């Protein structure tokens, strides 16, 4: 059965382009031009994944509203935010509204498809037992490459897909500096330095929410970031 | 001209105040004088009225037929003498300039008799001078009436107060004291000589010329109306005399009169006298008959310092508008013009200035009329010295000038203060307008004096609002790139996603070429949009930035190493980063600023050159300085202040990357976030180059 992707985007051209790309990829696509229309459609049946533009026509933050309403109905529904503005990355503030990923419109369609596939993979992986081969242990860190999930001291850290890949890139080789370009490549995003910085900042904050003493991601000024294993391994 | 100077001139213009005050004082003085003259005239007329018809008081001898008429050549008008002359035959204690000398010519042309009559207190004095005459003395002890014994003799014939007439002669057998003898006709016409002891006198030869002089003193009480003097001039003792004088030579009948006041007149006048006032009665010809003279008022009430000031001030008052006349220099004479007016029956006032003196006098003269007729029989003059006005004037003037000088000082001081205050405020506004565009390109919209309610405040407010609008405009320009980048992003996404979809379609190879070009173009457009939004993103990053403690030296060391890897064409040198340099700030942002500075340095320096980074961190400086030097061309001369403005750029070459002049602007934003600043300067040439200096406050602005 085809997976259903809902695109909520006020710009018709973008909406149709994305729809065409996803259809080509074998997904069933439903597009909605506004929050109201989307909610009407979702009332009957929820799609398998939702891509939401943050500003929807008259509502500059209509995407947030929609995300909250959807999250209220389903905790598992994968949600991706799309935005034309970099600044909204911070406004969303750690995806506390429950989006699974957060992408700018600069992203190429190929990258976007990769994200969507990855998200579906993560959802599926959650229902399967952990694959020990894809699991990395770095001291208190456990990184599940199959489920795309991370835990610290046994507690899951709720990271977005981008954040997961950043942590994955840094932590795979402790002590090695990963520069921004490498991180961007890993995360399949085209972001400027500031965005990488704020991603890393957000990642640290999420870890620190669990363990205030967290200090494993170190900045190497001018170069990038590296993983410092506090246990010494 | 400076405003201060203008205001000073304005203040000095108030010096017209004391001048106007002087004019006013002078006017007041003049009107005072006029009023004084009027009141003096009233006094004179009152006294004259009470003297009306009092010939008995005015003139000796009630029946004197010509007493009111001008003196004839044989009439004697005594001069009031200031002091009693010494009876020594010297005339030097008599007033010399007086018209009352009587001259008589003898038979010889060279012989002259000159007689001067004066009064002092209750005596009549005579000065008799015989010129060109050899003194012939009486023979001593001889019978006085014996002609052979007679020398030069002076005859005096006078009417008694009772109306009789008496004859007496004065002679001497030696110089020195003289004898006066009266001839009394006894029965049968026998003459008898009576020694007249009431008459004293002295005889003396003149020094250095022929002639002699005699001084005589007679009590006024023995004299009446008629009066005459005659000289029996003998060439030798006993010879026939040549007689000349004011007596008929044969009959010894007086041909003239003694025109003098009754003895009581002076006392009578004295009752009207008051301090500073002189009252004089004179004949219609102006000869003074009697006067009552009180002591003049002298400068009492003016202290010495005031007197000094008033003397200074008086210089401003030179020249009164009232006509002044020289006081009559001849003693015993009234001013002829005034006498003439009075003789014609009119009262008059006049102002006199004694020559060579400050003292002024105002005199009023009124005619004294005969009873029952309008005939003028005498002139009464009341003179008031101007001391009183001088006193008043000086007091008023001194106070006026002191007050106005005080006021002028206040006004000048106030205008100077105002001028200085204005100048300071103008200077403040000028400085603010100069500094409105600061060196780092920031627009300062805070403006002084905008709260002031005057015109300067209007100007400042106008400036301030202009600057505010300018700031809005530059702010709009600054954010324009960010806004544009955002607005372009959506259509760009449409283009890109369309192109990507197109790639999935079956296309001929020729179409794929165009598709590839379109992709390339959209990529470049994407880069441009990215660059345009850089400043906006930095501003947003600054807003969200968090400060932490970090080691700036370590940051620099690690970054310099990274730059070496990133730009193998340049050599990077880091100096001064040996000791840790603890700062509180946002290291990510500082790194970004450093990136921009290095980018800039790399862009402008030739390949293979060295880029020097220098950390200057001394504990006594509240700033930490980072210098980045490159060997590139000097800064554009006009760009000094604009270098750090948004959207300002100065690049001659084009390297294919989009540049919006935002790099150094971003450095500035980050420097400001750290309470610091960024400066640029050319290095001294040779070797030249450019140095950017980033100052960071050691103390975080938020702490």
PDB file of N, CA and C in Angstrom, chain B residues 484-525:
ATOM      1  N   UNK B 484      14.737  41.212   0.803  1.00  0.00           N
ATOM      2  CA  UNK B 484      14.755  40.750  -0.574  1.00  0.00           C
ATOM      3  C   UNK B 484      15.106  39.254  -0.634  1.00  0.00           C
ATOM      4  N   UNK B 485      16.124  38.908   0.163  1.00  0.00           N
ATOM      5  CA  UNK B 485      16.579  37.520   0.112  1.00  0.00           C
ATOM      6  C   UNK B 485      15.434  36.589   0.517  1.00  0.00           C
ATOM      7  N   UNK B 486      14.663  37.072   1.486  1.00  0.00           N
ATOM      8  CA  UNK B 486      13.531  36.242   1.907  1.00  0.00           C
ATOM      9  C   UNK B 486      12.461  36.149   0.826  1.00  0.00           C
ATOM     10  N   UNK B 487      12.208  37.332   0.206  1.00  0.00           N
ATOM     11  CA  UNK B 487      11.150  37.352  -0.795  1.00  0.00           C
ATOM     12  C   UNK B 487      11.535  36.545  -2.040  1.00  0.00           C
ATOM     13  N   UNK B 488      12.847  36.553  -2.338  1.00  0.00           N
ATOM     14  CA  UNK B 488      13.283  35.871  -3.555  1.00  0.00           C
ATOM     15  C   UNK B 488      13.295  34.353  -3.355  1.00  0.00           C
ATOM     16  N   UNK B 489      13.417  33.972  -2.096  1.00  0.00           N
ATOM     17  CA  UNK B 489      13.607  32.555  -1.818  1.00  0.00           C
ATOM     18  C   UNK B 489      12.438  31.696  -2.324  1.00  0.00           C
ATOM     19  N   UNK B 490      11.232  32.180  -2.128  1.00  0.00           N
ATOM     20  CA  UNK B 490      10.076  31.376  -2.547  1.00  0.00           C
ATOM     21  C   UNK B 490      10.044  31.157  -4.068  1.00  0.00           C
ATOM     22  N   UNK B 491      10.108  32.260  -4.880  1.00  0.00           N
ATOM     23  CA  UNK B 491      10.153  32.012  -6.326  1.00  0.00           C
ATOM     24  C   UNK B 491      11.349  31.164  -6.732  1.00  0.00           C
ATOM     25  N   UNK B 492      12.466  31.335  -6.012  1.00  0.00           N
ATOM     26  CA  UNK B 492      13.646  30.549  -6.331  1.00  0.00           C
ATOM     27  C   UNK B 492      13.376  29.057  -6.081  1.00  0.00           C
ATOM     28  N   UNK B 493      12.675  28.807  -5.014  1.00  0.00           N
ATOM     29  CA  UNK B 493      12.319  27.418  -4.711  1.00  0.00           C
ATOM     30  C   UNK B 493      11.433  26.840  -5.821  1.00  0.00           C
ATOM     31  N   UNK B 494      10.526  27.704  -6.304  1.00  0.00           N
ATOM     32  CA  UNK B 494       9.657  27.240  -7.405  1.00  0.00           C
ATOM     33  C   UNK B 494      10.520  26.869  -8.605  1.00  0.00           C
ATOM     34  N   UNK B 495      11.461  27.758  -8.946  1.00  0.00           N
ATOM     35  CA  UNK B 495      12.312  27.513 -10.111  1.00  0.00           C
ATOM     36  C   UNK B 495      13.092  26.227  -9.909  1.00  0.00           C
ATOM     37  N   UNK B 496      13.693  26.111  -8.723  1.00  0.00           N
ATOM     38  CA  UNK B 496      14.546  24.964  -8.469  1.00  0.00           C
ATOM     39  C   UNK B 496      13.769  23.643  -8.509  1.00  0.00           C
ATOM     40  N   UNK B 497      12.673  23.630  -7.791  1.00  0.00           N
ATOM     41  CA  UNK B 497      11.933  22.368  -7.734  1.00  0.00           C
ATOM     42  C   UNK B 497      11.380  22.012  -9.109  1.00  0.00           C
ATOM     43  N   UNK B 498      11.042  23.080  -9.879  1.00  0.00           N
ATOM     44  CA  UNK B 498      10.567  22.823 -11.237  1.00  0.00           C
ATOM     45  C   UNK B 498      11.673  22.191 -12.068  1.00  0.00           C
ATOM     46  N   UNK B 499      12.893  22.774 -11.926  1.00  0.00           N
ATOM     47  CA  UNK B 499      14.024  22.243 -12.694  1.00  0.00           C
ATOM     48  C   UNK B 499      14.318  20.801 -12.295  1.00  0.00           C
ATOM     49  N   UNK B 500      14.214  20.529 -11.001  1.00  0.00           N
ATOM     50  CA  UNK B 500      14.501  19.181 -10.522  1.00  0.00           C
ATOM     51  C   UNK B 500      13.467  18.177 -11.052  1.00  0.00           C
ATOM     52  N   UNK B 501      12.234  18.640 -11.059  1.00  0.00           N
ATOM     53  CA  UNK B 501      11.198  17.771 -11.642  1.00  0.00           C
ATOM     54  C   UNK B 501      11.448  17.555 -13.113  1.00  0.00           C
ATOM     55  N   UNK B 502      11.892  18.653 -13.772  1.00  0.00           N
ATOM     56  CA  UNK B 502      12.126  18.571 -15.206  1.00  0.00           C
ATOM     57  C   UNK B 502      13.190  17.526 -15.518  1.00  0.00           C
ATOM     58  N   UNK B 503      14.185  17.438 -14.607  1.00  0.00           N
ATOM     59  CA  UNK B 503      15.258  16.464 -14.829  1.00  0.00           C
ATOM     60  C   UNK B 503      14.735  15.022 -14.863  1.00  0.00           C
ATOM     61  N   UNK B 504      13.647  14.818 -14.163  1.00  0.00           N
ATOM     62  CA  UNK B 504      13.091  13.465 -14.121  1.00  0.00           C
ATOM     63  C   UNK B 504      12.303  13.138 -15.389  1.00  0.00           C
ATOM     64  N   UNK B 505      12.015  14.158 -16.171  1.00  0.00           N
ATOM     65  CA  UNK B 505      11.239  13.930 -17.391  1.00  0.00           C
ATOM     66  C   UNK B 505      12.170  13.472 -18.512  1.00  0.00           C
ATOM     67  N   UNK B 506      11.641  12.697 -19.466  1.00  0.00           N
ATOM     68  CA  UNK B 506      12.466  12.355 -20.631  1.00  0.00           C
ATOM     69  C   UNK B 506      12.667  13.596 -21.489  1.00  0.00           C
ATOM     70  N   UNK B 507      13.904  13.963 -21.702  1.00  0.00           N
ATOM     71  CA  UNK B 507      14.208  15.189 -22.444  1.00  0.00           C
ATOM     72  C   UNK B 507      15.276  14.900 -23.483  1.00  0.00           C
ATOM     73  N   UNK B 508      15.199  15.613 -24.598  1.00  0.00           N
ATOM     74  CA  UNK B 508      16.300  15.493 -25.552  1.00  0.00           C
ATOM     75  C   UNK B 508      17.572  16.101 -24.972  1.00  0.00           C
ATOM     76  N   UNK B 509      18.732  15.695 -25.482  1.00  0.00           N
ATOM     77  CA  UNK B 509      20.007  16.149 -24.945  1.00  0.00           C
ATOM     78  C   UNK B 509      20.173  17.660 -25.021  1.00  0.00           C
ATOM     79  N   UNK B 510      19.646  18.204 -26.177  1.00  0.00           N
ATOM     80  CA  UNK B 510      19.772  19.663 -26.320  1.00  0.00           C
ATOM     81  C   UNK B 510      19.050  20.365 -25.166  1.00  0.00           C
ATOM     82  N   UNK B 511      17.889  19.836 -24.787  1.00  0.00           N
ATOM     83  CA  UNK B 511      17.129  20.465 -23.692  1.00  0.00           C
ATOM     84  C   UNK B 511      17.893  20.314 -22.391  1.00  0.00           C
ATOM     85  N   UNK B 512      18.602  19.198 -22.200  1.00  0.00           N
ATOM     86  CA  UNK B 512      19.342  18.971 -20.957  1.00  0.00           C
ATOM     87  C   UNK B 512      20.459  20.006 -20.780  1.00  0.00           C
ATOM     88  N   UNK B 513      21.040  20.431 -21.904  1.00  0.00           N
ATOM     89  CA  UNK B 513      22.055  21.486 -21.801  1.00  0.00           C
ATOM     90  C   UNK B 513      21.456  22.748 -21.173  1.00  0.00           C
ATOM     91  N   UNK B 514      20.298  23.134 -21.692  1.00  0.00           N
ATOM     92  CA  UNK B 514      19.655  24.341 -21.156  1.00  0.00           C
ATOM     93  C   UNK B 514      19.240  24.135 -19.715  1.00  0.00           C
ATOM     94  N   UNK B 515      18.797  22.895 -19.465  1.00  0.00           N
ATOM     95  CA  UNK B 515      18.378  22.592 -18.090  1.00  0.00           C
ATOM     96  C   UNK B 515      19.574  22.764 -17.154  1.00  0.00           C
ATOM     97  N   UNK B 516      20.745  22.260 -17.583  1.00  0.00           N
ATOM     98  CA  UNK B 516      21.946  22.378 -16.753  1.00  0.00           C
ATOM     99  C   UNK B 516      22.284  23.847 -16.517  1.00  0.00           C
ATOM    100  N   UNK B 517      22.162  24.656 -17.580  1.00  0.00           N
ATOM    101  CA  UNK B 517      22.455  26.094 -17.408  1.00  0.00           C
ATOM    102  C   UNK B 517      21.473  26.737 -16.441  1.00  0.00           C
ATOM    103  N   UNK B 518      20.206  26.325 -16.626  1.00  0.00           N
ATOM    104  CA  UNK B 518      19.194  26.905 -15.721  1.00  0.00           C
ATOM    105  C   UNK B 518      19.492  26.519 -14.283  1.00  0.00           C
ATOM    106  N   UNK B 519      19.920  25.258 -14.062  1.00  0.00           N
ATOM    107  CA  UNK B 519      20.277  24.816 -12.719  1.00  0.00           C
ATOM    108  C   UNK B 519      21.432  25.655 -12.162  1.00  0.00           C
ATOM    109  N   UNK B 520      22.430  25.852 -13.032  1.00  0.00           N
ATOM    110  CA  UNK B 520      23.600  26.619 -12.608  1.00  0.00           C
ATOM    111  C   UNK B 520      23.203  28.047 -12.201  1.00  0.00           C
ATOM    112  N   UNK B 521      22.350  28.642 -13.065  1.00  0.00           N
ATOM    113  CA  UNK B 521      21.888  29.995 -12.772  1.00  0.00           C
ATOM    114  C   UNK B 521      21.133  30.053 -11.465  1.00  0.00           C
ATOM    115  N   UNK B 522      20.301  29.058 -11.223  1.00  0.00           N
ATOM    116  CA  UNK B 522      19.502  29.107  -9.993  1.00  0.00           C
ATOM    117  C   UNK B 522      20.394  28.875  -8.778  1.00  0.00           C
ATOM    118  N   UNK B 523      21.461  28.065  -8.966  1.00  0.00           N
ATOM    119  CA  UNK B 523      22.396  27.883  -7.850  1.00  0.00           C
ATOM    120  C   UNK B 523      23.059  29.211  -7.483  1.00  0.00           C
ATOM    121  N   UNK B 524      23.486  29.909  -8.554  1.00  0.00           N
ATOM    122  CA  UNK B 524      24.130  31.195  -8.281  1.00  0.00           C
ATOM    123  C   UNK B 524      23.169  32.171  -7.627  1.00  0.00           C
ATOM    124  N   UNK B 525      21.957  32.154  -8.128  1.00  0.00           N
ATOM    125  CA  UNK B 525      20.931  33.021  -7.531  1.00  0.00           C
ATOM    126  C   UNK B 525      20.758  32.667  -6.052  1.00  0.00           C
TER     127      UNK B 525
END
